[in-house]
CSV table of C-alpha atoms in Angstrom, one decimal:
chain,number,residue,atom,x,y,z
A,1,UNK,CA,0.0,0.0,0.0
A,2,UNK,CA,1.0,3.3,-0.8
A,3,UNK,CA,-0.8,5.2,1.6
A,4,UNK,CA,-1.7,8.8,1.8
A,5,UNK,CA,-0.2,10.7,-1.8
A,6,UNK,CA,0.1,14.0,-2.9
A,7,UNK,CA,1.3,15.1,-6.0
A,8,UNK,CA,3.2,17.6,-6.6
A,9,UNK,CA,5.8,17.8,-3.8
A,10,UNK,CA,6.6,21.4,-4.5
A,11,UNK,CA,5.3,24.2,-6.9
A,12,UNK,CA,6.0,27.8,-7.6
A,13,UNK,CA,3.1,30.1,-8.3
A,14,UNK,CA,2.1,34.1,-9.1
A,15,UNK,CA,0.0,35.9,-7.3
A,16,UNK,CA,-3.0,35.4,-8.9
A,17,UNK,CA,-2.2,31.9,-10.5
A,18,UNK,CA,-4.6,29.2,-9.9
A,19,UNK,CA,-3.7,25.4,-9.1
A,20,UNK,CA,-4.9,22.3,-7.9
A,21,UNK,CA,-3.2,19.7,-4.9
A,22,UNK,CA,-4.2,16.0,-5.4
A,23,UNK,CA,-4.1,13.7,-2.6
A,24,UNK,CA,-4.7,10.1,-2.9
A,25,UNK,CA,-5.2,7.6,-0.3
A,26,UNK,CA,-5.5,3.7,-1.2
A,27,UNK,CA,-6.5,2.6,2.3
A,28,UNK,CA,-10.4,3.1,2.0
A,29,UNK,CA,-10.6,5.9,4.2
A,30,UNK,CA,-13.7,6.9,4.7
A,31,UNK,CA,-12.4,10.8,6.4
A,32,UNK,CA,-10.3,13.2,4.7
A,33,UNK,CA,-8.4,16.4,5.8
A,34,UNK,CA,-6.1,19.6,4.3
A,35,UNK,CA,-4.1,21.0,6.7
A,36,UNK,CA,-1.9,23.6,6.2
A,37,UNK,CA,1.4,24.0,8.3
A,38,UNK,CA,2.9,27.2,9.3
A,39,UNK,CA,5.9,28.0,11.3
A,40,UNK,CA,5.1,28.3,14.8
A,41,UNK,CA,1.5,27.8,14.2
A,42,UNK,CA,1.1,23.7,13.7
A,43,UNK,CA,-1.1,22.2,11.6
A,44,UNK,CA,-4.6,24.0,10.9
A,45,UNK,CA,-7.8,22.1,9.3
A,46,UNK,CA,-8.6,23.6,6.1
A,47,UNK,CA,-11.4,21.6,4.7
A,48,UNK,CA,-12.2,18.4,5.4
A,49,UNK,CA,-14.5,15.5,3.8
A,50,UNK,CA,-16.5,13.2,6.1
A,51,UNK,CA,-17.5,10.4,2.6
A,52,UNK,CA,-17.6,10.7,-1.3
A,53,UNK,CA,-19.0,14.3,-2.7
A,54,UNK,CA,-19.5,15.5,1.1
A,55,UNK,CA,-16.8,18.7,1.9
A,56,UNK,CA,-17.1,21.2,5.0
A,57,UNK,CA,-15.0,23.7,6.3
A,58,UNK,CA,-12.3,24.2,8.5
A,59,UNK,CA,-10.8,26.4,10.6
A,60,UNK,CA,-9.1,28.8,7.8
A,61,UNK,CA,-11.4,27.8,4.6
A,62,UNK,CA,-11.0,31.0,3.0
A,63,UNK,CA,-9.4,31.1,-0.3
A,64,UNK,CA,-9.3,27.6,-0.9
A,65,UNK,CA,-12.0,25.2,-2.2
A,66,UNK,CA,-11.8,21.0,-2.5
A,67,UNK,CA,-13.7,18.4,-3.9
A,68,UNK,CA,-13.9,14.9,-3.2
A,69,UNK,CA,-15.5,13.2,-6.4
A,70,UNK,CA,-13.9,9.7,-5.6
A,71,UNK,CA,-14.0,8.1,-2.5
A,72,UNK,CA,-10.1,7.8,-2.6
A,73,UNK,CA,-9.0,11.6,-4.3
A,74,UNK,CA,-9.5,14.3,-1.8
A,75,UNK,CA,-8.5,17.8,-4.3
A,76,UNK,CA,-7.5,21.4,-3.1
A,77,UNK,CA,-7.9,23.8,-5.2
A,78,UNK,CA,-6.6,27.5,-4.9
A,79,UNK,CA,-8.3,29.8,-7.5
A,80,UNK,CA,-6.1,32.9,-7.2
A,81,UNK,CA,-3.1,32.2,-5.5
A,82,UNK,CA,-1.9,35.0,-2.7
A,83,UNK,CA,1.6,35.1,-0.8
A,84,UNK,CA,-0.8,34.5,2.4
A,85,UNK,CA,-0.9,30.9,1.2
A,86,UNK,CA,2.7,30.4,1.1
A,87,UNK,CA,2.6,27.7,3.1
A,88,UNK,CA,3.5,23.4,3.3
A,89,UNK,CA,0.1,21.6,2.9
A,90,UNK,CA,-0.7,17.9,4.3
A,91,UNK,CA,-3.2,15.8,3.3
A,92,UNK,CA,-4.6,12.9,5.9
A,93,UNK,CA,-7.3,10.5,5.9
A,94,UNK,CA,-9.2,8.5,8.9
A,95,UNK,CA,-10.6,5.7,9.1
A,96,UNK,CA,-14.1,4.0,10.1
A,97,UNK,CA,-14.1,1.0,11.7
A,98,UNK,CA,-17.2,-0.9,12.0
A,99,UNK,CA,-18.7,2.0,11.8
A,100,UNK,CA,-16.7,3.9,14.2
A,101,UNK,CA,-14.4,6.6,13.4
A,102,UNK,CA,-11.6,6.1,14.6
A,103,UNK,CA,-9.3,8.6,16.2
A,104,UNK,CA,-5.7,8.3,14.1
A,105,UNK,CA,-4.9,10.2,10.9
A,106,UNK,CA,-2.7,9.4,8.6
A,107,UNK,CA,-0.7,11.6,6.9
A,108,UNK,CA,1.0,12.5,3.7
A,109,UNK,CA,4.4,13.8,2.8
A,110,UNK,CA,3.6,16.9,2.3
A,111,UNK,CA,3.1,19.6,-0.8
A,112,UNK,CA,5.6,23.0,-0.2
A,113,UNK,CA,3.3,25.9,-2.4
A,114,UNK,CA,5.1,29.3,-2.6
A,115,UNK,CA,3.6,31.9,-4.1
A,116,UNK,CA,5.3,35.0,-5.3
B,1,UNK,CA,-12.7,26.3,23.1
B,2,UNK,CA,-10.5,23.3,22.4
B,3,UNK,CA,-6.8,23.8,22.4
B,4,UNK,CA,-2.9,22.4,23.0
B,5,UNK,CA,-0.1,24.2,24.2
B,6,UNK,CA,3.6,22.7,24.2
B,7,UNK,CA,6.6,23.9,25.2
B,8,UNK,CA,8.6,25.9,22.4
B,9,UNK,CA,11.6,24.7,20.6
B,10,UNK,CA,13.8,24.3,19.8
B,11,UNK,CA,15.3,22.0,22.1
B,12,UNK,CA,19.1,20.7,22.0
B,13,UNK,CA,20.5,17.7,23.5
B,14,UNK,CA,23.0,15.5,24.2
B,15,UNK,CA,22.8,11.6,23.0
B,16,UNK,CA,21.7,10.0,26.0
B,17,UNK,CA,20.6,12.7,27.7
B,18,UNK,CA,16.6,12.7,29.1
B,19,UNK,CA,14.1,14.5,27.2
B,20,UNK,CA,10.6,16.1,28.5
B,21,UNK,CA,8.4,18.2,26.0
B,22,UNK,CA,5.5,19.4,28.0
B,23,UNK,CA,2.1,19.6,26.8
B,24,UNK,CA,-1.5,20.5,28.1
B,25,UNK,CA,-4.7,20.6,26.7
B,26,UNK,CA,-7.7,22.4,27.2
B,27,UNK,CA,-11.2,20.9,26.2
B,28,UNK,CA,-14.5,20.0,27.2
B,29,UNK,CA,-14.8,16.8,27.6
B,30,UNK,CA,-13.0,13.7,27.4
B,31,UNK,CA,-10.5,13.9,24.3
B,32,UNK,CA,-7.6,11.2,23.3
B,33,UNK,CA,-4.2,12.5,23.0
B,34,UNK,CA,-1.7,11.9,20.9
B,35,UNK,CA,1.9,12.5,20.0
B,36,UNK,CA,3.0,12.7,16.3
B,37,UNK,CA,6.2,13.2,14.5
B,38,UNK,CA,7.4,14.9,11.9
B,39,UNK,CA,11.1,13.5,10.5
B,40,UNK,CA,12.8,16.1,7.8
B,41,UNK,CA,10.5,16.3,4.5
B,42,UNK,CA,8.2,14.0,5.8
B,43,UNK,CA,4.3,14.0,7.0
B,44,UNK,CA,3.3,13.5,10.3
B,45,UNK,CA,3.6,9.8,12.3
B,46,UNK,CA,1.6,9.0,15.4
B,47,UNK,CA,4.2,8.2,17.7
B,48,UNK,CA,2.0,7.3,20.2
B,49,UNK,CA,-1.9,7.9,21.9
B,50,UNK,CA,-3.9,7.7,25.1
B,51,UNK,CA,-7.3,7.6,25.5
B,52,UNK,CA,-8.8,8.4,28.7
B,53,UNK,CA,-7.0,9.6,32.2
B,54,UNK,CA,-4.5,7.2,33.5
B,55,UNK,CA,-3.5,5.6,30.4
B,56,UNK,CA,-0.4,5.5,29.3
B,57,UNK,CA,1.2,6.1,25.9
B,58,UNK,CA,4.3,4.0,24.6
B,59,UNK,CA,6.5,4.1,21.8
B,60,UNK,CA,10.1,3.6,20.3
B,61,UNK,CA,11.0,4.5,24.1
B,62,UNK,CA,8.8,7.2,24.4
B,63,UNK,CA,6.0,7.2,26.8
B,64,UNK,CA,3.7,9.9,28.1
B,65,UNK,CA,0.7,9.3,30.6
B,66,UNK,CA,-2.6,11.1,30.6
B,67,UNK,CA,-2.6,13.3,33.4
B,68,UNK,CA,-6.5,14.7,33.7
B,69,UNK,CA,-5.8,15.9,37.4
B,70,UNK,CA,-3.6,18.6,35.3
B,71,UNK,CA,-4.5,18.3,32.6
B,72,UNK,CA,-1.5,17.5,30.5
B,73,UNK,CA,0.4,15.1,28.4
B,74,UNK,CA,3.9,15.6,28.5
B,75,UNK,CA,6.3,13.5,26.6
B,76,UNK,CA,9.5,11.6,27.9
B,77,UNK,CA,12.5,9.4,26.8
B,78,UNK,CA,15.0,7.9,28.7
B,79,UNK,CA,18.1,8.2,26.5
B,80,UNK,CA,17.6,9.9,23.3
B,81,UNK,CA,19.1,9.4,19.7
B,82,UNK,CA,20.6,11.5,17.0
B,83,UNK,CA,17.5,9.7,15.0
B,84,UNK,CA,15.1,11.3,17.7
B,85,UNK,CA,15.9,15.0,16.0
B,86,UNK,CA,12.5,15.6,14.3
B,87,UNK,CA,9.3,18.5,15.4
B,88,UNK,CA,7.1,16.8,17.4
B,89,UNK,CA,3.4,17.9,17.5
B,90,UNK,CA,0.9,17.0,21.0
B,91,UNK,CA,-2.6,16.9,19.9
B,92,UNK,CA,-6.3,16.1,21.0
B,93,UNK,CA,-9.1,14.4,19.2
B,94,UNK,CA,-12.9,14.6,20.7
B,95,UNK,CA,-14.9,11.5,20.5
B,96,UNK,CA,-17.7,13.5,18.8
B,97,UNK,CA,-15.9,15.4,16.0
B,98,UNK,CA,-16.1,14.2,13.0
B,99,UNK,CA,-13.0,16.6,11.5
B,100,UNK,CA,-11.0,18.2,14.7
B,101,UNK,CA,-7.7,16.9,15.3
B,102,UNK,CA,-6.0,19.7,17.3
B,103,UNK,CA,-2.6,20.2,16.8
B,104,UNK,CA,0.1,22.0,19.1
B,105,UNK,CA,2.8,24.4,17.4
B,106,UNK,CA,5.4,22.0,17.5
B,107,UNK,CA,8.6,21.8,19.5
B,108,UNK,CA,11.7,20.9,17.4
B,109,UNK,CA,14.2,18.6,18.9
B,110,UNK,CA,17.9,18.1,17.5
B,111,UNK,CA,19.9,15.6,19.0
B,112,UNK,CA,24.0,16.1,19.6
B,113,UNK,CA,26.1,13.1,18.9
């Protein structure tokens, strides 16, 4: 198993450009997550998706949309990229377990955005 | 609200030497705990997790105990490694949430041989 995926690994935009994260996960999670990861300021929720074409906000949304067409793609998508959002963004997924959700996330390697 | 505060890096040691990174939580409720990892250019690990007061966490020679009396979490190792140096990240979880994993800010840790 590969795990939790994101493509790319890094990317360079302009203010203004528009671009879209991938994150894949081939364990069947049901849960998935966008975090972005500032210095000094951890990891905060983004969006999130609790099951296939479901999305809801997170603590800092704005700026960013997602979708989650397939049960195992979870996408971010910035529309007009600002230097705000220079940032490193994770990806995780959770997983039910009969039914319950259980309380681990796992985690991908990480996308590094700048935007200049 | 819900929240996690932990000490602030970064911390430098010596091999062998003891380590402590404190953490405490505010939350209402009954939240699990956790302790991830985060090596150089990689995600986030669980290292390891505790689930209601007493419990203790264990892992690769770390161990930290759920404290609700003070609330806190704090993490511990005997006799750390240079492969210990990594940012490592105390978070809560409530039973109930459906998205909220709360993360500290991180305390970085590098390791002296």
């Amino acid at each position: 198993n590969a795990g939790v995926t994101q493509t790319p690994k890094f990317r360079v935009l302009k203010t203004g450009q528009s671009m879209t994260l991938l994150c894949a996960q081939d364990m069947n999670h049901e849960y998935m997550y966008w975090y972005r990861q500032d210095p000094g300021m951890g990891l905060r929720l983004i969006h999130y998706s609790v099951g296939e074409g479901t999305t809801a906000k997170g603590e800092v949304p704005d700026g960013y949309n997602v979708s989650r067409l397939k049960k195992q793609n979870f996408l971010l998508g910035l529309e007009s990229a600002a230097p705000s959002q220079t940032s490193v963004y994770f990806c995780a997924s959770r997983p039910l377990k009969d039914r319950v959700l259980l309380d681990t996330q796992y985690f991908g390697p990480g996308t590094r955005l700048t935007v200049l | 609200g819900n929240s996690v505060t932990q000490m602030e890096g970064p911390v430098t040691l010596s091999e062998e030497a003891f380590l402590t990174i404190n953490c405490t939580y505010t939350a209402t409720g009954y939240p699990s705990l956790f302790w991830y990892v985060q090596y150089p250019g990689e995600g986030l690990q669980l290292l390891l997790k505790a689930t209601k007061a007493d419990d203790k966490g264990s892992n690769k020679g770390f161990e930290a105990t759920y404290r609700k009396e003070t609330t806190s979490f704090h993490l511990e190792k005997g006799s750390v490694q240079v492969s210990d140096s990594a940012v490592y990240f105390c978070a809560l979880s409530m039973y109930s949430s459906a998205s909220k994993i709360i993360f500290g800010s991180g305390t970085r840790l590098s390791i002296r041989p």
